[in-house]
Coordinates of C-alpha atoms in Angstrom, one line a residue:
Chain Y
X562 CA -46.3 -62.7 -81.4
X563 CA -49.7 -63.3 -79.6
X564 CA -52.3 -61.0 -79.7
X565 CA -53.5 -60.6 -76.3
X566 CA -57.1 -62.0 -75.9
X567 CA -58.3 -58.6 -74.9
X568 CA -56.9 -56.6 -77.1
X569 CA -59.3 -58.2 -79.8
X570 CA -62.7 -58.2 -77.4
X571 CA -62.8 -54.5 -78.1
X572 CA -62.3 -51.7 -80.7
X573 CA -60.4 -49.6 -77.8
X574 CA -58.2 -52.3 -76.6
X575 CA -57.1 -53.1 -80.2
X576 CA -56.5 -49.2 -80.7
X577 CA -54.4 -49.2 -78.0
X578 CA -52.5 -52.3 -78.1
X579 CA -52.1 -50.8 -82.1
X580 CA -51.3 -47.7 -81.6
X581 CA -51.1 -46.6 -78.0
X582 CA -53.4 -44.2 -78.3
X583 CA -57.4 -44.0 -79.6
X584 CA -58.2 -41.2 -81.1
X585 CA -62.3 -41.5 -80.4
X586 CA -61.6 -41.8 -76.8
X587 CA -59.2 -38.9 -75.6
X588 CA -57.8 -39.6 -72.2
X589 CA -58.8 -37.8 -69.3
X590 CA -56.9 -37.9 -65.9
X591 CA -58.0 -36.8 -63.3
X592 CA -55.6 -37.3 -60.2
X593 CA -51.8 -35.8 -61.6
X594 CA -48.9 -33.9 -60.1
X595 CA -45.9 -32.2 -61.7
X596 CA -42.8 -30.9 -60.7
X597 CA -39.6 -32.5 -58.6
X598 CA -40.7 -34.6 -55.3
X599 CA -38.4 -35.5 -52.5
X600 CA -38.5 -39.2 -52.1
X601 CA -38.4 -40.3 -55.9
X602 CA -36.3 -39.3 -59.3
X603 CA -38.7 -38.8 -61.6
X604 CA -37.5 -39.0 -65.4
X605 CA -40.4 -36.7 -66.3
X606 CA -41.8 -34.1 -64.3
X607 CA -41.8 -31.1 -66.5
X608 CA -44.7 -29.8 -68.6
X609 CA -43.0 -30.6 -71.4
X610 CA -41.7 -33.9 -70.4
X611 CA -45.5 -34.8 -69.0
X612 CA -47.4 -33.5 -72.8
X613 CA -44.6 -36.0 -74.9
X614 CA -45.8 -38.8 -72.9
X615 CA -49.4 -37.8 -73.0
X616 CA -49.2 -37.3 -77.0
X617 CA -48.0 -41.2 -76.6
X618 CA -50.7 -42.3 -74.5
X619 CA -53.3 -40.4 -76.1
X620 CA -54.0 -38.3 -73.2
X621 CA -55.9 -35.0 -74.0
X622 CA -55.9 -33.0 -70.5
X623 CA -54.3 -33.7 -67.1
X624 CA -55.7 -32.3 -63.8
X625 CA -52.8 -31.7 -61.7
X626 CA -51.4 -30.6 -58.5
X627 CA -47.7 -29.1 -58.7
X628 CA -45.5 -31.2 -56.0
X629 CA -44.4 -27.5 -54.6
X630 CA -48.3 -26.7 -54.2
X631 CA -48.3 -29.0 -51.7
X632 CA -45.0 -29.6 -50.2
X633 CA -43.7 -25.9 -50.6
X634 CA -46.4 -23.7 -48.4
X635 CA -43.6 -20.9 -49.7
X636 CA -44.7 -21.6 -52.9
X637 CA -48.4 -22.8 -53.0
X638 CA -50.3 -23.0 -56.3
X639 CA -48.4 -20.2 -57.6
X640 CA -46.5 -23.3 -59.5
X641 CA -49.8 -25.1 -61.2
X642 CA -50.7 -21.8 -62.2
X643 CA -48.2 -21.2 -64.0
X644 CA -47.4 -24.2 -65.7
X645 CA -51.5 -24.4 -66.3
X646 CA -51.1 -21.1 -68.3
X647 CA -48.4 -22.0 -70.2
X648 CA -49.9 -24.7 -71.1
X649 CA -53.8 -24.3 -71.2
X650 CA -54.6 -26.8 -73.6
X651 CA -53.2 -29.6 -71.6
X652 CA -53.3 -29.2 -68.2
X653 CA -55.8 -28.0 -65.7
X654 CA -55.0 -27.3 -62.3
X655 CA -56.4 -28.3 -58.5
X656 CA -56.2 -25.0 -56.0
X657 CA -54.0 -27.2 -53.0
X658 CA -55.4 -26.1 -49.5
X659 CA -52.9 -25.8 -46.8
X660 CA -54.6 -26.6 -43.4
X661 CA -51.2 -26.1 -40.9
X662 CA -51.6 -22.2 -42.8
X663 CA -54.8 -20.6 -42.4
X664 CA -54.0 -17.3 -43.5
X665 CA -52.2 -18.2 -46.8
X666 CA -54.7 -20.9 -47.7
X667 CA -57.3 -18.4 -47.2
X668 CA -55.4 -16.1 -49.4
X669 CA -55.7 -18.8 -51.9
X670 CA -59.0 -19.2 -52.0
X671 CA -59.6 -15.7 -52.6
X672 CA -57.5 -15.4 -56.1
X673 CA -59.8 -18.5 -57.1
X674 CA -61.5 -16.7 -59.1
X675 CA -58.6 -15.0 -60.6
X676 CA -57.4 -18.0 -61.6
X677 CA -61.0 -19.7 -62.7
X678 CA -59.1 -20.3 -66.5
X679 CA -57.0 -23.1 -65.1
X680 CA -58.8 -24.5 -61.9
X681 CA -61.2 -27.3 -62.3
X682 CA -61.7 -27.6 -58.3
X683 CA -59.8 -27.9 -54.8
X684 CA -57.1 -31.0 -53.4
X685 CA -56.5 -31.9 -50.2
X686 CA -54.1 -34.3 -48.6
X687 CA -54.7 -35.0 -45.4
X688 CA -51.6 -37.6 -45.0
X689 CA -49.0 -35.6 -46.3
X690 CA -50.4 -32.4 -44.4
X691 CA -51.1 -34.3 -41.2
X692 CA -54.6 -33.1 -40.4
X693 CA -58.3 -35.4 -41.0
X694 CA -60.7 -33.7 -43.1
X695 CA -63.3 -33.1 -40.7
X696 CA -60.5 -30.8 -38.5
X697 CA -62.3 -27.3 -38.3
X698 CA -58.6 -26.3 -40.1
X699 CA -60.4 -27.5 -43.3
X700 CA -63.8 -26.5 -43.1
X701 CA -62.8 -23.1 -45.2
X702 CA -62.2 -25.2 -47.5
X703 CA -64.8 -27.7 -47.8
X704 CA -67.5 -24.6 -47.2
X705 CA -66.0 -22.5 -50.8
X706 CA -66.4 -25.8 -52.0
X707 CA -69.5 -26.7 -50.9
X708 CA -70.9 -23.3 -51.8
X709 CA -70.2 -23.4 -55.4
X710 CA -70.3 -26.9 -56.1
X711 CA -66.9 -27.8 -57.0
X712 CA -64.8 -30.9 -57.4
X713 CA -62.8 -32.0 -54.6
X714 CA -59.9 -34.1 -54.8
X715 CA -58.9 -35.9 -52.0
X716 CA -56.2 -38.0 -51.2
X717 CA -57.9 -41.5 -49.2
X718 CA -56.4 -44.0 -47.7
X719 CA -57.5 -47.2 -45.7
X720 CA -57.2 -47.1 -42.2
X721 CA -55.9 -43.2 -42.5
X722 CA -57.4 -41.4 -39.2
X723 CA -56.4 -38.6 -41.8
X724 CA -59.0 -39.9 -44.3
X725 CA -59.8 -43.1 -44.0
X726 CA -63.3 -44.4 -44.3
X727 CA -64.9 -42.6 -41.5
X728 CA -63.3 -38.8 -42.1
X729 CA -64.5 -39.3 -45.7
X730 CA -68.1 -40.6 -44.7
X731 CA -68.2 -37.1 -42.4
X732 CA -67.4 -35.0 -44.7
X733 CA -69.4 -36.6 -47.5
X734 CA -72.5 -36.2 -45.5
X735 CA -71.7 -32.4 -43.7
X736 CA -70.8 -31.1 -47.6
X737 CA -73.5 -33.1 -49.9
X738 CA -72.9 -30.4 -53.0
X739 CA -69.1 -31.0 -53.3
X740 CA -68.2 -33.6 -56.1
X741 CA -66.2 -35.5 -53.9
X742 CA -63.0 -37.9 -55.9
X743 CA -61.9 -40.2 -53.6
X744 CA -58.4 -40.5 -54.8
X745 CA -56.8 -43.4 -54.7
X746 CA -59.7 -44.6 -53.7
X747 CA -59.7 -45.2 -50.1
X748 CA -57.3 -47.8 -51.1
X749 CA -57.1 -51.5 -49.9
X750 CA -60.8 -50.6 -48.6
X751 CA -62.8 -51.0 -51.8
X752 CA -66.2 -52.1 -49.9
X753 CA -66.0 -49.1 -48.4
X754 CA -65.2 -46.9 -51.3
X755 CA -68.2 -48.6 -53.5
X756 CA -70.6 -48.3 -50.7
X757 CA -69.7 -44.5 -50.6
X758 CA -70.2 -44.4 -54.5
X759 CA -73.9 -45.7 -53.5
X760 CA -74.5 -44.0 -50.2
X761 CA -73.3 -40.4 -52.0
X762 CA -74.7 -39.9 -55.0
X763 CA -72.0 -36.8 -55.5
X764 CA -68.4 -39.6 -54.8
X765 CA -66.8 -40.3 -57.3
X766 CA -63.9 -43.6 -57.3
X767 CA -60.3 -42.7 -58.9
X768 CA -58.1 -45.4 -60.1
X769 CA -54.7 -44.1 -59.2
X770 CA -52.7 -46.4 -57.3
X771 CA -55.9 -48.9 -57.8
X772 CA -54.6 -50.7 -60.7
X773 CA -51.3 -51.2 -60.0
X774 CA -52.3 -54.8 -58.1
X775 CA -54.0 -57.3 -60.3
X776 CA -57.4 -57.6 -57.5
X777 CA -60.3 -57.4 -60.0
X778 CA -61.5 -54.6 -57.9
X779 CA -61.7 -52.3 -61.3
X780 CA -64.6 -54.9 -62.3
X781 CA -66.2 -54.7 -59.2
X782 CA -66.6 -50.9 -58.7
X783 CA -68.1 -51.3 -62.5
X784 CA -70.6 -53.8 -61.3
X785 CA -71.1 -52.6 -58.3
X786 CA -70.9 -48.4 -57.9
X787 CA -71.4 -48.0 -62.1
X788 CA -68.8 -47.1 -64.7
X789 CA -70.2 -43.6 -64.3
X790 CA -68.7 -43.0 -61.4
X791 CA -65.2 -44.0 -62.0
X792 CA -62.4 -41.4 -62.9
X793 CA -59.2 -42.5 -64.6
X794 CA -55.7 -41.2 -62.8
X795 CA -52.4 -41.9 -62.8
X796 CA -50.5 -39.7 -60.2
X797 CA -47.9 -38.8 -63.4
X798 CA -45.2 -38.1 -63.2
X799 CA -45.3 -41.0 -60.2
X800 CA -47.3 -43.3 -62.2
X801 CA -47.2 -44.3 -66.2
X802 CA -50.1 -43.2 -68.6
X803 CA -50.2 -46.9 -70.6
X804 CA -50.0 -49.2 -67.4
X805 CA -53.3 -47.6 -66.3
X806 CA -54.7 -47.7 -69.7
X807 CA -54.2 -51.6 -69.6
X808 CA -55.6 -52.0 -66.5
X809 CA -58.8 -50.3 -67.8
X810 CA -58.6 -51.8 -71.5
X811 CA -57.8 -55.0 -70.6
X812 CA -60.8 -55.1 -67.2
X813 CA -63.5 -57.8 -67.8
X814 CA -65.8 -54.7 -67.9
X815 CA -68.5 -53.5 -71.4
X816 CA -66.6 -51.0 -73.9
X817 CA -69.1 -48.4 -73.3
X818 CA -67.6 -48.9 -69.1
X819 CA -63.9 -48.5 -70.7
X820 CA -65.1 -44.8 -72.5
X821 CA -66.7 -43.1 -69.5
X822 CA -63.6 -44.2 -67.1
X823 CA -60.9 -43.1 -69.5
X824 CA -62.7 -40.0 -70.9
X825 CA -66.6 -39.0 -70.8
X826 CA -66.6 -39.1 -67.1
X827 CA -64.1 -36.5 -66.3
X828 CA -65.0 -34.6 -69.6
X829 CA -68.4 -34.3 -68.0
X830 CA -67.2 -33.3 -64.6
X831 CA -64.9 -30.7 -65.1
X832 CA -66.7 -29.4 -67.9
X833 CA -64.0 -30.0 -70.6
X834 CA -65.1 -30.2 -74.0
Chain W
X454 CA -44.6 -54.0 -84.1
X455 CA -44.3 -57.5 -83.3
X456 CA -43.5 -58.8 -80.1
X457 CA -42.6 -61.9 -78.5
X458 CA -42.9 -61.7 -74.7
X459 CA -41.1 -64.1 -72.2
X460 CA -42.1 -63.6 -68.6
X461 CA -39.5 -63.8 -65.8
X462 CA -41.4 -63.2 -63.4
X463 CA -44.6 -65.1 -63.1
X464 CA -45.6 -67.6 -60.3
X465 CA -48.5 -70.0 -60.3
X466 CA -50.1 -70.8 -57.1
X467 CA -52.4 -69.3 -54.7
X468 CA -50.3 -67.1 -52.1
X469 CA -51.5 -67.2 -48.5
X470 CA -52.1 -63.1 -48.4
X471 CA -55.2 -64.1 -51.3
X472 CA -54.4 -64.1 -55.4
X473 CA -57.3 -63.0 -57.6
X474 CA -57.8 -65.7 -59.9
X475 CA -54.2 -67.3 -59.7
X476 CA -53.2 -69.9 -61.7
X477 CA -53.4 -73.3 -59.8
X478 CA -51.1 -75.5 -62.7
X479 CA -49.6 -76.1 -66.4
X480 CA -52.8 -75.7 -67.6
X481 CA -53.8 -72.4 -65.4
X482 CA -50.2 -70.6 -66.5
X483 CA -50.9 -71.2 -70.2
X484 CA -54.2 -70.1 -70.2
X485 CA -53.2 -67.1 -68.5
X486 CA -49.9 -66.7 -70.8
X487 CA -52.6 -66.6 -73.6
X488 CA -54.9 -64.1 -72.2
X489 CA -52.3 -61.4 -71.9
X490 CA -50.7 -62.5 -75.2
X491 CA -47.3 -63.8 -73.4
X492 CA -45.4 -66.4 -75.4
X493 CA -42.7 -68.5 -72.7
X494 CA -42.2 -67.6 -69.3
X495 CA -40.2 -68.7 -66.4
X496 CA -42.3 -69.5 -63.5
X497 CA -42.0 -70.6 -60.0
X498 CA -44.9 -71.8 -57.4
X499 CA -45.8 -69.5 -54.5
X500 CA -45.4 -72.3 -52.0
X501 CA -41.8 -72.0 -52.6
X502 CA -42.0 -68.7 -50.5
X503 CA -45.2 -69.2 -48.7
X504 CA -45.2 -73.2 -47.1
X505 CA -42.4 -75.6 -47.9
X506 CA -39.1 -74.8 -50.0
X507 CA -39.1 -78.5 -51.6
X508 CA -42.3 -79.1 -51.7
X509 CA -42.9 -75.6 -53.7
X510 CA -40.0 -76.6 -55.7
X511 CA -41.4 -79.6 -56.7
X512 CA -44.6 -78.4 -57.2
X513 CA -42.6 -75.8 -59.8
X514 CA -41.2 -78.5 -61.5
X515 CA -44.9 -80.8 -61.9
X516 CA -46.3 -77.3 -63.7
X517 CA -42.9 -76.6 -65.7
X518 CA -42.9 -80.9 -67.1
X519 CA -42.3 -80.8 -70.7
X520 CA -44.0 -77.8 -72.2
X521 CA -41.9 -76.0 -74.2
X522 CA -43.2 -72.7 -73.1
X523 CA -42.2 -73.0 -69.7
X524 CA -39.5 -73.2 -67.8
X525 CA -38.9 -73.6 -64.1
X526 CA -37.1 -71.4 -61.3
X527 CA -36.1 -73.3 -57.8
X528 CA -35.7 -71.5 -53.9
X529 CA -32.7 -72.5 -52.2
X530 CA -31.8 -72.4 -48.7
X531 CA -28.6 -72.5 -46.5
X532 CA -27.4 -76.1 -47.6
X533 CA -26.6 -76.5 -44.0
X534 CA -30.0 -78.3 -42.6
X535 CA -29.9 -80.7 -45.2
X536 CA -33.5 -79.2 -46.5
X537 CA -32.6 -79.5 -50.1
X538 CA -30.5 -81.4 -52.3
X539 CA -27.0 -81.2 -52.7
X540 CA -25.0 -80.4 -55.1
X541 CA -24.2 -81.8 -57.5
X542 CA -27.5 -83.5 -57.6
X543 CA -29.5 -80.3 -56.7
X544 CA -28.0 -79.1 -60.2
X545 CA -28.4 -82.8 -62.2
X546 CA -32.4 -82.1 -61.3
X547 CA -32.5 -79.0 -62.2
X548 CA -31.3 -79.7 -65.6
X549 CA -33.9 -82.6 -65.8
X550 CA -36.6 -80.6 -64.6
X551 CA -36.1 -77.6 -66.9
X552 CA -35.3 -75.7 -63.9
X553 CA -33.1 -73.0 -65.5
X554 CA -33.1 -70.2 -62.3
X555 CA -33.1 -69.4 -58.4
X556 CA -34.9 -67.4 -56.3
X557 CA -34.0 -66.8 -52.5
X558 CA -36.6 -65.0 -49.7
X559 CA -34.0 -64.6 -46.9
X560 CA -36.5 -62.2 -44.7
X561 CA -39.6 -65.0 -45.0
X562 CA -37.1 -68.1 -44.7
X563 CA -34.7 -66.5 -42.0
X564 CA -31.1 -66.7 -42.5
X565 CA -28.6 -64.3 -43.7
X566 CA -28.0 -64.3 -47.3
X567 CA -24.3 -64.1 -47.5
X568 CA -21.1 -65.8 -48.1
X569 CA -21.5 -67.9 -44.6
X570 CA -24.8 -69.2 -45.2
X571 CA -25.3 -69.2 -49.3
X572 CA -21.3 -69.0 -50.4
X573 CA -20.8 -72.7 -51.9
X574 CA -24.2 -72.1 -53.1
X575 CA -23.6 -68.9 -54.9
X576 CA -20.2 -69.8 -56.1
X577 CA -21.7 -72.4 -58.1
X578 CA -24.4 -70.2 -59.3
X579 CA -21.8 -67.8 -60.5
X580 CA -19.6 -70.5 -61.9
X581 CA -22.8 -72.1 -63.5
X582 CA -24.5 -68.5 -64.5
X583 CA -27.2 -69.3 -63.3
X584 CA -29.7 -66.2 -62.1
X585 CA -29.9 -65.6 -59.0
X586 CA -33.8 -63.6 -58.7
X587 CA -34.4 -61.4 -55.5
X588 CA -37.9 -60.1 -54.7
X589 CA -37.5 -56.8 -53.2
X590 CA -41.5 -56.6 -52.9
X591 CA -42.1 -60.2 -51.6
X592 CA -40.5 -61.2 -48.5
X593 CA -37.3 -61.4 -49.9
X594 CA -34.4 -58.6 -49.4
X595 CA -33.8 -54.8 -48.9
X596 CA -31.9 -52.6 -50.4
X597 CA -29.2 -52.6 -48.1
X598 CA -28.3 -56.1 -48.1
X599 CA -28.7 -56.5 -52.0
X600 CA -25.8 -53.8 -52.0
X601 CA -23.4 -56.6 -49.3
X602 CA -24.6 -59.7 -51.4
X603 CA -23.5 -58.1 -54.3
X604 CA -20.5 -57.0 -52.7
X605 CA -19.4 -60.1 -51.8
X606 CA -20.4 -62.2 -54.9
X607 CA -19.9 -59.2 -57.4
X608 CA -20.1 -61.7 -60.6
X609 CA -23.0 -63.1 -59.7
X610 CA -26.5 -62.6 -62.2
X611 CA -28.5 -61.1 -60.3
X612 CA -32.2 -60.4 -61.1
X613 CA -34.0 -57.5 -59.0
X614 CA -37.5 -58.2 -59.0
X615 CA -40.5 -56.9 -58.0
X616 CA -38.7 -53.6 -57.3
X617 CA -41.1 -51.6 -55.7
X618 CA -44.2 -49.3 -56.1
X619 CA -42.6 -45.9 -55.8
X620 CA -39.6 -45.5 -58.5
X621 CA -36.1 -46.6 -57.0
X622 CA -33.9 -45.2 -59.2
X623 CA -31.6 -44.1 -56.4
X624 CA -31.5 -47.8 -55.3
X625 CA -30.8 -49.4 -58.5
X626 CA -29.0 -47.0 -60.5
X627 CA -25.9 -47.8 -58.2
X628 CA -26.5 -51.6 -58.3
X629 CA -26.4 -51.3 -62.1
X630 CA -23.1 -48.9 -62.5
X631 CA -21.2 -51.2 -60.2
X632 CA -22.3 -54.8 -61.1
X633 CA -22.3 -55.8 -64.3
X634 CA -24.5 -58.7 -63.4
X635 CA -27.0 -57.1 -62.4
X636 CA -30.4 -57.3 -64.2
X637 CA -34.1 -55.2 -63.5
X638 CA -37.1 -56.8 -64.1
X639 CA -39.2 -55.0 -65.7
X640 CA -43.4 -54.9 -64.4
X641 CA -42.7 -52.4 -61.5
X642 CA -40.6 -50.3 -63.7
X643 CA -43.1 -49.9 -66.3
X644 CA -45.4 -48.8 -63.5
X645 CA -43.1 -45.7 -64.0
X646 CA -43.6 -43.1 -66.7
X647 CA -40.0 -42.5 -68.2
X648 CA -38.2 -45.2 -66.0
X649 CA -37.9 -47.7 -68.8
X650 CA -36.5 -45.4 -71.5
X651 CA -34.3 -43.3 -69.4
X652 CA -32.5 -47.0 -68.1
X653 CA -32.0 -48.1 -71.4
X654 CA -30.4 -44.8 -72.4
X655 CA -28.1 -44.6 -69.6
X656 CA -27.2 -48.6 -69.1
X657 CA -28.9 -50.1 -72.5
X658 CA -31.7 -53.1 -73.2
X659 CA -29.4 -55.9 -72.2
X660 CA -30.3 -54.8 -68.5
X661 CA -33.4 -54.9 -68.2
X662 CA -35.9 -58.4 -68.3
X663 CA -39.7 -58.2 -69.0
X664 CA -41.6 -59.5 -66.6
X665 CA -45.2 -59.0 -65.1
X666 CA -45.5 -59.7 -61.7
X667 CA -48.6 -62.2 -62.3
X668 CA -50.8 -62.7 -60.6
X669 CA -50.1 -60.1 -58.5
X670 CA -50.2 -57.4 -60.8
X671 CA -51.5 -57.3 -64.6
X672 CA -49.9 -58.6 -67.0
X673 CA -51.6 -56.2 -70.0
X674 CA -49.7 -53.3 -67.9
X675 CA -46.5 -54.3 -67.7
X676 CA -47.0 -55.1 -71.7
X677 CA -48.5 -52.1 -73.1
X678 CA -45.5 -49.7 -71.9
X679 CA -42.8 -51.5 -73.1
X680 CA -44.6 -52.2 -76.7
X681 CA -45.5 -48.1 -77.1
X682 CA -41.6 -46.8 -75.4
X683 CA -39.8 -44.2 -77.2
X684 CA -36.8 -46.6 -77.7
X685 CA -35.4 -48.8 -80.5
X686 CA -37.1 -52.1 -82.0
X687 CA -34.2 -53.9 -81.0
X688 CA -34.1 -52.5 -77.9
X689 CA -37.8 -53.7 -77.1
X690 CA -37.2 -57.2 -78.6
X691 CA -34.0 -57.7 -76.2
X692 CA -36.1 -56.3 -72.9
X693 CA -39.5 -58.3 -74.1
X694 CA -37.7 -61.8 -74.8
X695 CA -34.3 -61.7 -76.0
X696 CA -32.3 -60.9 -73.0
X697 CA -34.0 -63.6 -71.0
X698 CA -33.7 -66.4 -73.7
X699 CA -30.0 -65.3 -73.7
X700 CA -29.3 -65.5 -70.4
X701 CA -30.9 -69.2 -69.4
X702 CA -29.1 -70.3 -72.9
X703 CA -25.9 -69.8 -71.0
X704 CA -26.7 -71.4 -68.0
X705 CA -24.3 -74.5 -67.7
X706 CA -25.8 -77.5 -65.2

């Protein structure tokens, strides 16, 4: 067997080629889901199923979105509650805002507060709910968000007229107190996504979805936006906790780089200890 | 544990869509095969998609030459424009060249891959057992007519690579149940948290190949899931080397 070159570069690539896990650097992700979805079979969707493969991975919280939050307007975030709860020392849950139903999503943003235990902010998806950020529809949203200063996570996508580069530069610029995650990145537009990162000092860049082409792009939102303002995610139970791990601890990028990605950032920005 | 890896899936050459930092040659695969740790692979050159079947052929077998770690894998064609050689001496240089495999991008190259234009083809190949590798992700097949291939050459080894970002289960859980050829490579799969162990429960090791995709995707992350799965030693050892070794030591040319 051949070590890897860069599993021997640096103390967390050897502790996770070793081990699978390091146990200074507890994983944070930041971009999850949970729960049954309708155009994939996923092996492990459960709770249950999600916390055996993060005790693999080393990962110590997931931020998450239930699937029915944002597919099932019947069901809304009731589900991440509840699997939150049962569950508090794992996983942390985003409040989904439903544009196409104002009155519900309103609704939901009222018990926010009841449910401050398990929330670390708000998600949006403007491609799976059809409607661009910058829609009035969403503006109740981005104003409670706006107003208190939370996270936002946010599905982007190149070339999106949901949210692609220009919807996300709006928004960015009308609601400069949200702690915007560009999720996924505004993916396949990464000039775009790092000048946002330096434009708006409040973006943040999420891998999910980023590493899964071998592009270099992971060392060049290092060099060029800052390891600070990179957040690790997977989209679990779509994604695998170890092949974004590899494309962090394996990156031509400094050890220090490797820690805030996979851990201090998020720690930091949700507030988790 | 320890772990040899032998990639299946691993081209060299710089693809016309842009590679970051691809391998141009011998030299450029090995380097990269030591970098992620990877002991043998079987490679082919992106030409033989991209720009010229026999030129990308031959450029596959210049990088395979003698190295010991490397073996080759050719594109074929319909045999009927005379674009390639013919058996038997297509298979009397693939022997000499270490060529061991075949690949075929029916979408990109434009025919239909099926009994009228691959059959004399493909019944050698079956004959032969040699592996037959179809790119689901680059310009090769869909689902749809994997399933008729299959269906009309049920014996053949069949290797689905490059399966797809979003897990496809539902696609290749049939493939596997009613071909016993079939194979899955594994660097899209891994992208897939449970996918790996939950296919070697249900169908076991022998189906599955290791591969990484390189350099389109990273090798490091098709490794580190396979090395830290909840399955057996053995199981891990077949999928990271053994199945492959086993299959091209059967291969009769």
């Amino acid at each position: 067997m051949r070590t890897p070159k860069w599993a021997s570069r640096t103390a967390l690539g050897a502790q996770f080629w070793q081990t699978g896990k390091a146990a200074d650097c507890p994983v944070i992700d930041a971009h999850a889901h949970m729960g049954a979805w309708r155009g994939i079979f996923f092996p492990h969707a459960s709770p249950e199923q999600m916390a055996r493969s993060m005790d693999r991975a080393g990962v110590r919280t997931v931020c998450f979105s239930h699937h029915a939050a944002l597919s099932s307007p019947d069901v809304m975030n009731r589900a991440s509650v509840e699997a939150a709860r049962a569950h508090r020392d794992r996983f942390r849950a985003y409040c989904v805002f439903h544009p196409a139903y104002p009155e519900a999503a309103a609704a939901e943003l009222a018990a926010y507060d009841s449910c401050a235990d398990v929330y670390v902010g708000l998600k949006l998806h403007g491609d799976m709910h059809g409607v661009p950020y910058s829609d009035p529809r969403y503006a109740p949203a981005w104003e409670f968000a706006d107003r208190r200063e939370l996270p936002v996570l946010v599905h982007s996508w190149a070339g999106s007229p949901q949210n692609g580069t220009p919807v996300m530069r709006t928004v960015a610029e009308r609601y400069p107190r949200v702690k915007l995650i560009l999720g996924h990145s505004l993916h396949n537009s990464w000039s775009d996504a790092i000048a946002m990162a330096r434009d708006f000092p409040r973006v943040y860049l999420d891998l999910c979805a980023v590493l899964d082409e071998r592009t270099g792009v992971l060392e060049r939102f290092v060099g060029e936006a800052g390891s600070e303002r990179v957040l690790f995610g997977t989209d679990i139970p779509w994604f695998d906790f170890h092949y974004y791990i590899a494309g962090v601890v394996a990156a031509d990028i400094p050890e220090p780089a490797m820690r805030n990605i996979l851990s201090l950032n998020a720690r930091k920005l949700f507030g988790l200890s | 544990m320890d772990l040899e890896f032998f990639d299946c899936n691993a081209f060299i050459g710089s693809a016309q869509t842009g590679t970051w930092k691809p391998a141009a040659d011998r030299s450029g695969i090995l380097a990269a095969m030591d970098e992620a740790g990877i002991d043998k692979a079987l490679i082919w050159h992106v030409g033989q998609q991209d720009w010229s079947i026999p030129e990308g052929n031959d450029l596959a077998s210049a990088a395979v030459g003698d190295e010991r770690r490397l073996w080759g894998c050719w594109t074929i064609l319909p045999p009927h424009t005379g674009e390639l050689p013919q058996a038997p001496e297509l298979f009397a240089r693939m022997k000499s060249e270490r060529i061991r495999a075949l690949r075929i991008f029916p979408n990109d190259h434009r025919y239909v891959p099926g009994r009228t234009a691959l059959g004399s083809l493909l019944d050698e190949a079956v004959k032969r057992r040699l592996p037959l590798f179809l790119s689901v992700e680059r310009g090769g097949t869909d689902y749809p007519v994997i399933d008729r291939l299959l269906g009309e050459f049920p014996r053949l080894r069949c290797v689905l690579c490059d399966v797809g970002i979003w897990g496809v289960d539902r696609f290749i859980r049939p493939l596997l149940e009613r071909f016993p050829g079939v194979r899955v490579e594994t660097s899209y799969l891994a992208l897939h948290d449970g996918v790996l162990e939950e296919l070697v429960r249900r169908y076991g090791a022998r189906r599955l190949l290791f591969g990484t995709g390189f350099p389109a995707r990273l090798p490091a992350s098709a490794m580190l899931p396979l090395l830290h799965a909840p399955i057996d030693e053995e199981d891990k050892r077949m999928i990271a080397a053994g199945n492959l070794e086993g299959l091209l030591a059967e291969v009769k040319l």
